[in-house]
């Protein structure tokens, strides 16, 4: 399990222009769009985006590798449950709302880094539109139980939206349209 504080420290030390939720959301956007770190030079790809092309320090790459593995785990069939890297519930609601909006912004940024093979349609297109609206959340909220419940509902919606987009980008499985050959 990776916690908000760990990712926050990674950002503060090596990527000060990003917040922990933005970085986590970006990696989710990349993975949900088909980015596979094992296929290619992901160190260079992320360095180009996160560090203006300059190589990232080994400690930063190690942290990113852990975060990527954690992110990929979220999309495996045995878990398929997204862990949002946002402040825990003991943080003020205002901070958590800002972080949730930043996660959604990061997701859209990461998703947009990969060339679009086919446009999103249907539920996936709607999920991306929802994330773009969540990215605009207003943090000027006074905490109360009703707003806290709404926040939790929005968090679950963000997770479901990311999963829907991930599924939409999976290669279509072909069903055998040819009859099974028979043995004579």
PDB file of C-alpha atoms in Angstrom:
ATOM      1  CA  UNK A   1       0.000   0.000   0.000  1.00  0.00           C
ATOM      2  CA  UNK A   2       1.298   3.426  -0.906  1.00  0.00           C
ATOM      3  CA  UNK A   3       0.062   6.383   1.109  1.00  0.00           C
ATOM      4  CA  UNK A   4      -0.548   9.989   0.207  1.00  0.00           C
ATOM      5  CA  UNK A   5       2.336  11.148   2.414  1.00  0.00           C
ATOM      6  CA  UNK A   6       4.834   8.957   0.514  1.00  0.00           C
ATOM      7  CA  UNK A   7       3.779  10.278  -2.890  1.00  0.00           C
ATOM      8  CA  UNK A   8       3.641  13.817  -1.517  1.00  0.00           C
ATOM      9  CA  UNK A   9       7.260  13.484  -0.356  1.00  0.00           C
ATOM     10  CA  UNK A  10       8.288  12.113  -3.767  1.00  0.00           C
ATOM     11  CA  UNK A  11       6.725  15.148  -5.452  1.00  0.00           C
ATOM     12  CA  UNK A  12       8.204  17.648  -2.992  1.00  0.00           C
ATOM     13  CA  UNK A  13      11.699  16.181  -3.405  1.00  0.00           C
ATOM     14  CA  UNK A  14      11.807  15.543  -7.149  1.00  0.00           C
ATOM     15  CA  UNK A  15       8.778  17.032  -8.934  1.00  0.00           C
ATOM     16  CA  UNK A  16       7.826  20.197  -7.066  1.00  0.00           C
ATOM     17  CA  UNK A  17       5.535  21.387  -9.858  1.00  0.00           C
ATOM     18  CA  UNK A  18       3.213  18.424  -9.226  1.00  0.00           C
ATOM     19  CA  UNK A  19       1.069  17.488  -6.270  1.00  0.00           C
ATOM     20  CA  UNK A  20       0.750  13.890  -5.107  1.00  0.00           C
ATOM     21  CA  UNK A  21      -2.839  13.597  -6.421  1.00  0.00           C
ATOM     22  CA  UNK A  22      -1.825  15.047  -9.811  1.00  0.00           C
ATOM     23  CA  UNK A  23       1.029  12.552 -10.173  1.00  0.00           C
ATOM     24  CA  UNK A  24      -1.097   9.601  -9.050  1.00  0.00           C
ATOM     25  CA  UNK A  25      -3.957  10.639 -11.322  1.00  0.00           C
ATOM     26  CA  UNK A  26      -1.555  11.078 -14.239  1.00  0.00           C
ATOM     27  CA  UNK A  27      -0.211   7.555 -13.816  1.00  0.00           C
ATOM     28  CA  UNK A  28      -3.768   6.204 -13.641  1.00  0.00           C
ATOM     29  CA  UNK A  29      -4.601   8.077 -16.833  1.00  0.00           C
ATOM     30  CA  UNK A  30      -1.546   6.624 -18.567  1.00  0.00           C
ATOM     31  CA  UNK A  31      -2.274   3.064 -17.423  1.00  0.00           C
ATOM     32  CA  UNK A  32      -5.968   3.284 -18.269  1.00  0.00           C
ATOM     33  CA  UNK A  33      -5.057   4.427 -21.769  1.00  0.00           C
ATOM     34  CA  UNK A  34      -2.794   1.459 -22.343  1.00  0.00           C
ATOM     35  CA  UNK A  35       0.621   2.582 -21.071  1.00  0.00           C
ATOM     36  CA  UNK A  36       2.607  -0.506 -20.127  1.00  0.00           C
ATOM     37  CA  UNK A  37       5.905   0.311 -18.391  1.00  0.00           C
ATOM     38  CA  UNK A  38       7.367  -3.083 -19.259  1.00  0.00           C
ATOM     39  CA  UNK A  39       7.061  -2.266 -22.962  1.00  0.00           C
ATOM     40  CA  UNK A  40       9.679   0.319 -23.743  1.00  0.00           C
ATOM     41  CA  UNK A  41      11.686   2.970 -22.056  1.00  0.00           C
ATOM     42  CA  UNK A  42       9.203   4.323 -19.541  1.00  0.00           C
ATOM     43  CA  UNK A  43      11.990   6.044 -17.552  1.00  0.00           C
ATOM     44  CA  UNK A  44      12.721   8.259 -20.527  1.00  0.00           C
ATOM     45  CA  UNK A  45       9.057   8.776 -21.345  1.00  0.00           C
ATOM     46  CA  UNK A  46       8.234   9.960 -17.826  1.00  0.00           C
ATOM     47  CA  UNK A  47      11.425  12.028 -17.591  1.00  0.00           C
ATOM     48  CA  UNK A  48      10.403  13.885 -20.745  1.00  0.00           C
ATOM     49  CA  UNK A  49       7.079  14.821 -19.256  1.00  0.00           C
ATOM     50  CA  UNK A  50       7.934  15.224 -15.583  1.00  0.00           C
ATOM     51  CA  UNK A  51      11.410  16.713 -15.834  1.00  0.00           C
ATOM     52  CA  UNK A  52      11.542  18.518 -19.204  1.00  0.00           C
ATOM     53  CA  UNK A  53      13.457  15.611 -20.733  1.00  0.00           C
ATOM     54  CA  UNK A  54      16.248  15.629 -18.175  1.00  0.00           C
ATOM     55  CA  UNK A  55      16.822  12.241 -16.551  1.00  0.00           C
ATOM     56  CA  UNK A  56      15.160  11.832 -13.184  1.00  0.00           C
ATOM     57  CA  UNK A  57      17.311  10.891 -10.219  1.00  0.00           C
ATOM     58  CA  UNK A  58      17.439   7.176  -9.353  1.00  0.00           C
ATOM     59  CA  UNK A  59      15.515   7.757  -6.121  1.00  0.00           C
ATOM     60  CA  UNK A  60      12.736   9.474  -8.079  1.00  0.00           C
ATOM     61  CA  UNK A  61      12.653   6.637 -10.616  1.00  0.00           C
ATOM     62  CA  UNK A  62      12.452   4.080  -7.800  1.00  0.00           C
ATOM     63  CA  UNK A  63       9.524   5.953  -6.270  1.00  0.00           C
ATOM     64  CA  UNK A  64       7.798   6.207  -9.652  1.00  0.00           C
ATOM     65  CA  UNK A  65       8.370   2.518 -10.290  1.00  0.00           C
ATOM     66  CA  UNK A  66       6.679   1.645  -6.987  1.00  0.00           C
ATOM     67  CA  UNK A  67       3.805   4.008  -7.735  1.00  0.00           C
ATOM     68  CA  UNK A  68       3.388   2.578 -11.242  1.00  0.00           C
ATOM     69  CA  UNK A  69       3.307  -0.980  -9.896  1.00  0.00           C
ATOM     70  CA  UNK A  70       0.728   0.112  -7.304  1.00  0.00           C
ATOM     71  CA  UNK A  71      -1.305   1.786 -10.050  1.00  0.00           C
ATOM     72  CA  UNK A  72      -1.182  -1.237 -12.336  1.00  0.00           C
ATOM     73  CA  UNK A  73      -2.353  -3.447  -9.461  1.00  0.00           C
ATOM     74  CA  UNK A  74      -5.523  -1.363  -9.297  1.00  0.00           C
ATOM     75  CA  UNK A  75      -6.489  -2.562 -12.782  1.00  0.00           C
ATOM     76  CA  UNK A  76      -5.768  -6.273 -12.364  1.00  0.00           C
ATOM     77  CA  UNK A  77      -8.740  -8.575 -12.423  1.00  0.00           C
ATOM     78  CA  UNK A  78      -8.093  -9.906  -8.914  1.00  0.00           C
ATOM     79  CA  UNK A  79      -8.307  -6.466  -7.294  1.00  0.00           C
ATOM     80  CA  UNK A  80      -9.826  -4.024  -9.789  1.00  0.00           C
ATOM     81  CA  UNK A  81     -10.318  -1.499  -7.035  1.00  0.00           C
ATOM     82  CA  UNK A  82      -8.688   1.886  -7.386  1.00  0.00           C
ATOM     83  CA  UNK A  83      -6.922   3.412  -4.417  1.00  0.00           C
ATOM     84  CA  UNK A  84      -6.976   7.178  -4.823  1.00  0.00           C
ATOM     85  CA  UNK A  85      -3.783   8.869  -3.633  1.00  0.00           C
ATOM     86  CA  UNK A  86      -5.445  11.784  -1.880  1.00  0.00           C
ATOM     87  CA  UNK A  87      -5.290  13.056   1.718  1.00  0.00           C
ATOM     88  CA  UNK A  88      -6.806  10.745   4.295  1.00  0.00           C
ATOM     89  CA  UNK A  89     -10.117  11.459   6.004  1.00  0.00           C
ATOM     90  CA  UNK A  90      -8.497  13.296   8.920  1.00  0.00           C
ATOM     91  CA  UNK A  91      -7.509  16.156   6.589  1.00  0.00           C
ATOM     92  CA  UNK A  92      -9.974  19.053   6.245  1.00  0.00           C
ATOM     93  CA  UNK A  93     -12.669  18.463   3.636  1.00  0.00           C
ATOM     94  CA  UNK A  94     -11.494  21.516   1.673  1.00  0.00           C
ATOM     95  CA  UNK A  95      -8.032  19.955   1.173  1.00  0.00           C
ATOM     96  CA  UNK A  96      -9.535  16.623   0.168  1.00  0.00           C
ATOM     97  CA  UNK A  97     -11.793  18.298  -2.412  1.00  0.00           C
ATOM     98  CA  UNK A  98      -8.823  20.142  -3.921  1.00  0.00           C
ATOM     99  CA  UNK A  99      -6.866  16.881  -4.036  1.00  0.00           C
ATOM    100  CA  UNK A 100      -9.736  15.030  -5.702  1.00  0.00           C
ATOM    101  CA  UNK A 101      -9.958  17.738  -8.367  1.00  0.00           C
ATOM    102  CA  UNK A 102      -6.167  17.522  -8.852  1.00  0.00           C
ATOM    103  CA  UNK A 103      -6.367  13.732  -9.211  1.00  0.00           C
ATOM    104  CA  UNK A 104      -9.000  14.123 -11.948  1.00  0.00           C
ATOM    105  CA  UNK A 105      -6.851  16.783 -13.680  1.00  0.00           C
ATOM    106  CA  UNK A 106      -3.834  14.471 -13.488  1.00  0.00           C
ATOM    107  CA  UNK A 107      -5.854  11.577 -14.899  1.00  0.00           C
ATOM    108  CA  UNK A 108      -6.909  13.607 -17.922  1.00  0.00           C
ATOM    109  CA  UNK A 109      -3.335  14.844 -18.442  1.00  0.00           C
ATOM    110  CA  UNK A 110      -1.892  11.333 -18.283  1.00  0.00           C
ATOM    111  CA  UNK A 111      -4.608   9.982 -20.538  1.00  0.00           C
ATOM    112  CA  UNK A 112      -3.911  12.722 -23.059  1.00  0.00           C
ATOM    113  CA  UNK A 113      -0.196  11.913 -23.248  1.00  0.00           C
ATOM    114  CA  UNK A 114      -0.871   8.783 -25.292  1.00  0.00           C
ATOM    115  CA  UNK A 115      -1.901   9.084 -28.913  1.00  0.00           C
ATOM    116  CA  UNK A 116      -5.605   8.403 -29.241  1.00  0.00           C
ATOM    117  CA  UNK A 117      -6.177   5.312 -31.365  1.00  0.00           C
ATOM    118  CA  UNK A 118      -9.945   5.487 -31.175  1.00  0.00           C
ATOM    119  CA  UNK A 119     -12.155   8.070 -29.501  1.00  0.00           C
ATOM    120  CA  UNK A 120     -14.015   7.211 -26.340  1.00  0.00           C
ATOM    121  CA  UNK A 121     -17.691   6.528 -26.841  1.00  0.00           C
ATOM    122  CA  UNK A 122     -20.712   5.758 -24.717  1.00  0.00           C
ATOM    123  CA  UNK A 123     -20.094   5.217 -21.016  1.00  0.00           C
ATOM    124  CA  UNK A 124     -16.348   5.847 -21.366  1.00  0.00           C
ATOM    125  CA  UNK A 125     -16.916   9.212 -23.046  1.00  0.00           C
ATOM    126  CA  UNK A 126     -19.399  10.142 -20.313  1.00  0.00           C
ATOM    127  CA  UNK A 127     -16.923   9.010 -17.628  1.00  0.00           C
ATOM    128  CA  UNK A 128     -14.227  11.281 -19.094  1.00  0.00           C
ATOM    129  CA  UNK A 129     -16.684  14.188 -19.178  1.00  0.00           C
ATOM    130  CA  UNK A 130     -17.522  13.513 -15.538  1.00  0.00           C
ATOM    131  CA  UNK A 131     -13.824  13.560 -14.630  1.00  0.00           C
ATOM    132  CA  UNK A 132     -13.435  16.887 -16.426  1.00  0.00           C
ATOM    133  CA  UNK A 133     -16.274  18.298 -14.303  1.00  0.00           C
ATOM    134  CA  UNK A 134     -14.784  16.856 -11.109  1.00  0.00           C
ATOM    135  CA  UNK A 135     -11.485  18.519 -12.016  1.00  0.00           C
ATOM    136  CA  UNK A 136     -13.337  21.829 -11.574  1.00  0.00           C
ATOM    137  CA  UNK A 137     -14.633  21.082  -8.055  1.00  0.00           C
ATOM    138  CA  UNK A 138     -14.979  24.117  -5.830  1.00  0.00           C
ATOM    139  CA  UNK A 139     -12.979  23.824  -2.645  1.00  0.00           C
ATOM    140  CA  UNK A 140     -14.822  26.622  -0.875  1.00  0.00           C
ATOM    141  CA  UNK A 141     -16.897  24.150   1.084  1.00  0.00           C
ATOM    142  CA  UNK A 142     -17.854  24.198   4.704  1.00  0.00           C
ATOM    143  CA  UNK A 143     -17.589  20.706   6.146  1.00  0.00           C
ATOM    144  CA  UNK A 144     -20.766  19.050   7.293  1.00  0.00           C
ATOM    145  CA  UNK A 145     -21.994  15.473   7.332  1.00  0.00           C
ATOM    146  CA  UNK A 146     -24.040  15.867   4.148  1.00  0.00           C
ATOM    147  CA  UNK A 147     -21.099  17.357   2.246  1.00  0.00           C
ATOM    148  CA  UNK A 148     -18.809  14.644   3.630  1.00  0.00           C
ATOM    149  CA  UNK A 149     -21.184  12.006   2.240  1.00  0.00           C
ATOM    150  CA  UNK A 150     -21.273  13.781  -1.126  1.00  0.00           C
ATOM    151  CA  UNK A 151     -17.468  13.807  -1.158  1.00  0.00           C
ATOM    152  CA  UNK A 152     -17.365  10.040  -0.551  1.00  0.00           C
ATOM    153  CA  UNK A 153     -19.859   9.491  -3.366  1.00  0.00           C
ATOM    154  CA  UNK A 154     -17.760  11.595  -5.739  1.00  0.00           C
ATOM    155  CA  UNK A 155     -14.636   9.592  -4.779  1.00  0.00           C
ATOM    156  CA  UNK A 156     -16.436   6.368  -5.692  1.00  0.00           C
ATOM    157  CA  UNK A 157     -17.610   7.933  -8.957  1.00  0.00           C
ATOM    158  CA  UNK A 158     -14.013   8.909  -9.814  1.00  0.00           C
ATOM    159  CA  UNK A 159     -12.896   5.321  -9.234  1.00  0.00           C
ATOM    160  CA  UNK A 160     -15.700   3.901 -11.381  1.00  0.00           C
ATOM    161  CA  UNK A 161     -15.027   6.435 -14.138  1.00  0.00           C
ATOM    162  CA  UNK A 162     -11.354   5.443 -14.286  1.00  0.00           C
ATOM    163  CA  UNK A 163     -12.310   1.762 -14.443  1.00  0.00           C
ATOM    164  CA  UNK A 164     -14.829   2.366 -17.239  1.00  0.00           C
ATOM    165  CA  UNK A 165     -12.203   4.245 -19.253  1.00  0.00           C
ATOM    166  CA  UNK A 166      -9.627   1.500 -18.634  1.00  0.00           C
ATOM    167  CA  UNK A 167     -12.066  -1.184 -19.831  1.00  0.00           C
ATOM    168  CA  UNK A 168     -12.925   0.857 -22.931  1.00  0.00           C
ATOM    169  CA  UNK A 169      -9.245   0.885 -23.897  1.00  0.00           C
ATOM    170  CA  UNK A 170      -8.717  -2.850 -23.612  1.00  0.00           C
ATOM    171  CA  UNK A 171      -8.258  -4.771 -26.842  1.00  0.00           C
ATOM    172  CA  UNK A 172     -11.482  -6.329 -27.933  1.00  0.00           C
ATOM    173  CA  UNK A 173     -11.527 -10.053 -27.467  1.00  0.00           C
ATOM    174  CA  UNK A 174     -12.592 -11.825 -30.574  1.00  0.00           C
ATOM    175  CA  UNK A 175     -15.011 -14.629 -30.334  1.00  0.00           C
ATOM    176  CA  UNK A 176     -14.568 -17.477 -32.701  1.00  0.00           C
ATOM    177  CA  UNK A 177     -16.871 -16.749 -35.593  1.00  0.00           C
ATOM    178  CA  UNK A 178     -15.719 -19.869 -37.370  1.00  0.00           C
ATOM    179  CA  UNK A 179     -17.206 -23.187 -36.362  1.00  0.00           C
ATOM    180  CA  UNK A 180     -14.929 -25.452 -34.360  1.00  0.00           C
ATOM    181  CA  UNK A 181     -13.188 -27.917 -36.661  1.00  0.00           C
ATOM    182  CA  UNK A 182     -14.475 -31.395 -36.174  1.00  0.00           C
ATOM    183  CA  UNK A 183     -12.278 -34.442 -36.055  1.00  0.00           C
ATOM    184  CA  UNK A 184     -13.315 -37.262 -38.349  1.00  0.00           C
TER     185      UNK A 184
END
